[in-house]
XYZ file of N, CA, C and O in Angstrom:
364
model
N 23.211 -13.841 6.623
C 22.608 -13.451 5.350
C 21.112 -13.769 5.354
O 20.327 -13.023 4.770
N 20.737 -14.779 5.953
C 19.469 -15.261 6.084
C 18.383 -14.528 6.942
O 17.167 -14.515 6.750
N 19.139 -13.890 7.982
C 18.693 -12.975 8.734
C 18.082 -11.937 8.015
O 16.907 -11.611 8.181
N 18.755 -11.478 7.319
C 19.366 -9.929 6.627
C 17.852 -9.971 5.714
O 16.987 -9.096 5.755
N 17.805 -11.410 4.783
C 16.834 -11.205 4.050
C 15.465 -11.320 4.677
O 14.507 -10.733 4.174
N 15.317 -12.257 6.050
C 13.913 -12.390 6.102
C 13.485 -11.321 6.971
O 12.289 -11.152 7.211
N 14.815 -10.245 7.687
C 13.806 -8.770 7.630
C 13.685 -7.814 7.005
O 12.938 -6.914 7.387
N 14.510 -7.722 5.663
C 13.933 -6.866 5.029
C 12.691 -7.116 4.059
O 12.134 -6.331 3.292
N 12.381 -8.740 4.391
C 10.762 -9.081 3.742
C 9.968 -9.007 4.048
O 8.841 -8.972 3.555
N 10.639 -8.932 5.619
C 9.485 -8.227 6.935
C 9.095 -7.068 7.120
O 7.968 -6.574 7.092
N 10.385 -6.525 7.371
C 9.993 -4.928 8.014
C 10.954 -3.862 6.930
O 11.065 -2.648 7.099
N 11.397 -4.414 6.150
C 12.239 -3.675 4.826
C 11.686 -2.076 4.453
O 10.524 -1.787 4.168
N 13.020 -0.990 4.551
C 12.009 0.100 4.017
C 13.311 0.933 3.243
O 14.392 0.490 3.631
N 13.390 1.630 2.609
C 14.521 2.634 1.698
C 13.403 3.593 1.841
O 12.185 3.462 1.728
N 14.545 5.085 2.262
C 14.012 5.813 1.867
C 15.035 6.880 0.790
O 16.259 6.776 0.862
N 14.500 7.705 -0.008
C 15.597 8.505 -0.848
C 15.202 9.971 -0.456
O 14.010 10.275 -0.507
N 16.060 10.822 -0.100
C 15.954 12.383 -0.214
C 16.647 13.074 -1.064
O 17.833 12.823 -1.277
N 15.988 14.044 -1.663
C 16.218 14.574 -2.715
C 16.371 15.865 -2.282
O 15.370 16.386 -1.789
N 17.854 16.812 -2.374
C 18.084 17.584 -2.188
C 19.085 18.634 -2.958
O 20.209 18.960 -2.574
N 18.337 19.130 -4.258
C 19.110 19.581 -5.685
C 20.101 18.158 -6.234
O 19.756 17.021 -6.558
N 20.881 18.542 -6.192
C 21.976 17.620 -6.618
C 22.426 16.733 -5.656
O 23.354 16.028 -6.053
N 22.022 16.521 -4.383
C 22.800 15.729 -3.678
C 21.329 14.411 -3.347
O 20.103 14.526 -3.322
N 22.342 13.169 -3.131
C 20.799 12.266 -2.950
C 21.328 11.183 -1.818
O 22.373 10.542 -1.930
N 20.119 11.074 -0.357
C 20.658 10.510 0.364
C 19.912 8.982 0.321
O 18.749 8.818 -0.049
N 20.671 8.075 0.701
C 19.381 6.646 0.501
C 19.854 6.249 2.406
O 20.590 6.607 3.326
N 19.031 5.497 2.113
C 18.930 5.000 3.558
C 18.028 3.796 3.487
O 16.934 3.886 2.930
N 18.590 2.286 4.217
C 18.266 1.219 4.394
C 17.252 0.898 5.720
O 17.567 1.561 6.708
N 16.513 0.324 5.840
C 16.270 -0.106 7.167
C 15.709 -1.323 7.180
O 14.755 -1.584 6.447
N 16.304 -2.307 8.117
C 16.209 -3.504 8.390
C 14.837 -4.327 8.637
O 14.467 -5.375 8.107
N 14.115 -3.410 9.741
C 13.741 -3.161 10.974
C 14.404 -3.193 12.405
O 14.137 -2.371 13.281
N 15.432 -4.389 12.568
C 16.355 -3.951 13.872
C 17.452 -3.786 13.803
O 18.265 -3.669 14.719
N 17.652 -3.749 12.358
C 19.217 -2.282 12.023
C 18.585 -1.460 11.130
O 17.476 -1.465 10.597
N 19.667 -0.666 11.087
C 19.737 0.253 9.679
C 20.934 -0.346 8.692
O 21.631 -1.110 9.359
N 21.338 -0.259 7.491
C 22.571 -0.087 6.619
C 23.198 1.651 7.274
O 22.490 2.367 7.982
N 24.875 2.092 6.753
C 24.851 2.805 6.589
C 24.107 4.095 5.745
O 23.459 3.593 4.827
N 23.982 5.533 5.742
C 23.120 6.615 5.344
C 24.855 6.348 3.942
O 26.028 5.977 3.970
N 23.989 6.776 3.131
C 24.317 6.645 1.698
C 24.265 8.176 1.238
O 23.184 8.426 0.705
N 25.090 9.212 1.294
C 25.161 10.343 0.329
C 25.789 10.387 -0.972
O 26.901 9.884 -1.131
N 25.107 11.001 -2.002
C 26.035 11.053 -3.188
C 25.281 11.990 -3.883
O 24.054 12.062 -3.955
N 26.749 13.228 -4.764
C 26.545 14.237 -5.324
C 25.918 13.651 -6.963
O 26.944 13.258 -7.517
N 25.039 13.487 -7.687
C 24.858 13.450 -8.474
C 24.319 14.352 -9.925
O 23.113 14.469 -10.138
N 25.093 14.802 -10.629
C 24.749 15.488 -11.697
C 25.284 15.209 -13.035
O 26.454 14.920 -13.285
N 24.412 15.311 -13.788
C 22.872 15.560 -13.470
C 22.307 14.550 -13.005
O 22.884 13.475 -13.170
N 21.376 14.565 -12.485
C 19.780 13.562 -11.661
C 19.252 12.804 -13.034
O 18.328 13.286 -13.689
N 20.213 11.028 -13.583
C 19.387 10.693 -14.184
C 18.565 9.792 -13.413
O 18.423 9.964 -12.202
N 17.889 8.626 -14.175
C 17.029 7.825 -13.644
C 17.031 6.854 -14.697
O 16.889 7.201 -15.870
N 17.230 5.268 -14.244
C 17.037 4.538 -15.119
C 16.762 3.485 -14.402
O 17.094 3.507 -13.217
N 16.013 2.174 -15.012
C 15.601 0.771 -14.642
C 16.328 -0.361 -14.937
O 16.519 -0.728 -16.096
N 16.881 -1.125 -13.651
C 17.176 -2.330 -14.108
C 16.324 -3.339 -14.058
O 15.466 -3.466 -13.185
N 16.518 -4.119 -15.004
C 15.734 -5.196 -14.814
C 16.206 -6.689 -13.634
O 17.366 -7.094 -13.547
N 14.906 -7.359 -12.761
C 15.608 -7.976 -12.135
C 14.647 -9.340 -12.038
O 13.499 -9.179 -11.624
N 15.064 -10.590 -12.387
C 14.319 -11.856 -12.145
C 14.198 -11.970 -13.159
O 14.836 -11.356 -14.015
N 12.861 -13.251 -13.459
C 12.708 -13.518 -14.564
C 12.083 -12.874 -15.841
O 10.854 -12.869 -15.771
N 12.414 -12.513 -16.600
C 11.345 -11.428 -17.860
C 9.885 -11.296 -17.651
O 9.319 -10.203 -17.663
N 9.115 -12.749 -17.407
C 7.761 -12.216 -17.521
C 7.380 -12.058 -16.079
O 6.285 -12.350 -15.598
N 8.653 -11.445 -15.303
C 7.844 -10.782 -13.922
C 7.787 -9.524 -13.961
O 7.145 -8.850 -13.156
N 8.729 -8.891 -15.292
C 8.466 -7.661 -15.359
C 8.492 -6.463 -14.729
O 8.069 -5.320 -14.902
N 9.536 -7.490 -13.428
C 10.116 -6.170 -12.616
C 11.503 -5.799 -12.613
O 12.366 -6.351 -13.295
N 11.704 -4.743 -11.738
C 13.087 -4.057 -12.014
C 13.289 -3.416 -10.814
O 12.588 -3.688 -9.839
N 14.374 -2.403 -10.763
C 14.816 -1.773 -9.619
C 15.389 -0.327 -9.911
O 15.933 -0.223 -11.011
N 15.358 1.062 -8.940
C 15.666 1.997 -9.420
C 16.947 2.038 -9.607
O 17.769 1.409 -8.940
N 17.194 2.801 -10.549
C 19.050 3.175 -10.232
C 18.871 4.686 -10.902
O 18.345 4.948 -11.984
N 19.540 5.725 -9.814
C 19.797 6.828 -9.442
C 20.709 7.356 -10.482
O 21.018 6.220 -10.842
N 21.403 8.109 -11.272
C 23.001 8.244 -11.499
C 23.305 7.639 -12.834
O 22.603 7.455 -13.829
N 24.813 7.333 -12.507
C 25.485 7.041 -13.803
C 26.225 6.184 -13.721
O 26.349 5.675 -12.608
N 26.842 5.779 -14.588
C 28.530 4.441 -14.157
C 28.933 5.134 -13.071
O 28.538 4.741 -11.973
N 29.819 6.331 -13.160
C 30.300 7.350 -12.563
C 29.742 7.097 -10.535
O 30.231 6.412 -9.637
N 28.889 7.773 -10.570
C 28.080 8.096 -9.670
C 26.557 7.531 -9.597
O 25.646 8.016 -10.268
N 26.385 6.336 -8.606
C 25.253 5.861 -8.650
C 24.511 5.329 -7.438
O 25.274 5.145 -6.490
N 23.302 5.044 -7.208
C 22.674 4.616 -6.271
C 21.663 3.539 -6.699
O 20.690 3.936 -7.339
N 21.775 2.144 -6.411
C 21.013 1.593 -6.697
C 19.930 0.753 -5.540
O 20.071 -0.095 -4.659
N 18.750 1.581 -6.158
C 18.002 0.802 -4.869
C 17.574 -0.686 -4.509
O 17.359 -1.426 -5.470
N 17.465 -1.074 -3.548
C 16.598 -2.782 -3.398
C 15.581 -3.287 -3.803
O 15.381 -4.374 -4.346
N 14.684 -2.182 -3.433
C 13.414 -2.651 -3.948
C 12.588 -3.405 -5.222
O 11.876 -2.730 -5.966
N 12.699 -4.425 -5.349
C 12.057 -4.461 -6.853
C 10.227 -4.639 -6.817
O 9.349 -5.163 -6.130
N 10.389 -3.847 -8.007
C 8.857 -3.194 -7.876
C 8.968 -3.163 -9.653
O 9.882 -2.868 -10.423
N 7.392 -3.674 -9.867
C 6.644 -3.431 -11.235
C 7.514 -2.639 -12.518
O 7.679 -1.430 -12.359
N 7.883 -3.052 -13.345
C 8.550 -1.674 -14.114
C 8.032 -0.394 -14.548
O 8.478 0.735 -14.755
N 6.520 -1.214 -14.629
C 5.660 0.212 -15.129
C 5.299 1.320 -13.452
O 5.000 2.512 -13.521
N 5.409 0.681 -12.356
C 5.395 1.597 -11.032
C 6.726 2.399 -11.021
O 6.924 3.581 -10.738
N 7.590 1.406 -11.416
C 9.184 2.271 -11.201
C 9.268 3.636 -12.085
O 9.823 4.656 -11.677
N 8.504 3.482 -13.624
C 8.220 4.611 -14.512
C 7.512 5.870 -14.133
O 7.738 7.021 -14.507
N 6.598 5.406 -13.302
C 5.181 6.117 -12.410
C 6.186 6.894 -11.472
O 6.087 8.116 -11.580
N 7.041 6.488 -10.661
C 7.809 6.862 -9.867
C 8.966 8.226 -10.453
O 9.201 9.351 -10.014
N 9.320 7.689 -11.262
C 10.622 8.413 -12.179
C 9.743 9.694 -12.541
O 10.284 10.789 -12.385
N 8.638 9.656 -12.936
C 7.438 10.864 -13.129
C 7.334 11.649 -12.591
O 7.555 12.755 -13.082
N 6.932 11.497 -11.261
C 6.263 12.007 -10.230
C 7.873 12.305 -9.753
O 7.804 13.491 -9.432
N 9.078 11.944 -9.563
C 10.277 12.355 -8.982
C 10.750 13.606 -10.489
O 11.260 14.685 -10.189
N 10.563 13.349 -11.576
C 11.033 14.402 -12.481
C 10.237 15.675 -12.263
O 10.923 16.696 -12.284
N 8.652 15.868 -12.015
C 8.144 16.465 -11.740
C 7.832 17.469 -10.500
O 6.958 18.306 -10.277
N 8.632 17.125 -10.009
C 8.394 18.410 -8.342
C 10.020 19.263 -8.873
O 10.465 20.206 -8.218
């Protein structure tokens, strides 16, 4: 487990593809991968969890629904994660 975390603090990367309704995630270690993550989602929502302490004010994406979901690792700014949800509603 200790492993696990100090490379994805290292060399940590997610990526998401967006392809109509279907959404793939993908982990990378740096000297693994996680399994490739597909899931049919419809509709394409987008929402923020919150993660740590309140006045850090960050959160994490989540893809989906109860139903059908993808939740990513990354925690990042809430107001970047919003910036993000934007720019992904928009193309």
């Amino acid at each position: 487990y200790m492993l696990r975390i100090s490379l994805w603090n290292t060399y940590g990367s997610e990526s998401l593809i967006f392809n109509g309704s279907e959404v793939t995630y993908k982990v990378d270690y740096g000297w693994f991968k996680d399994a490739v993550k597909k899931e049919k989602i419809n509709p394409l929502n987008f929402s923020i969890k919150p993660v740590g302490y309140e006045e850090d004010n960050k959160g994490v994406l989540i893809i989906g629904s109860d139903d059908t979901r993808i939740d990513c690792e990354t925690k990042m700014p809430i107001s970047e994660i919003e910036e993000l949800i934007k720019k992904i509603k928009s193309r």
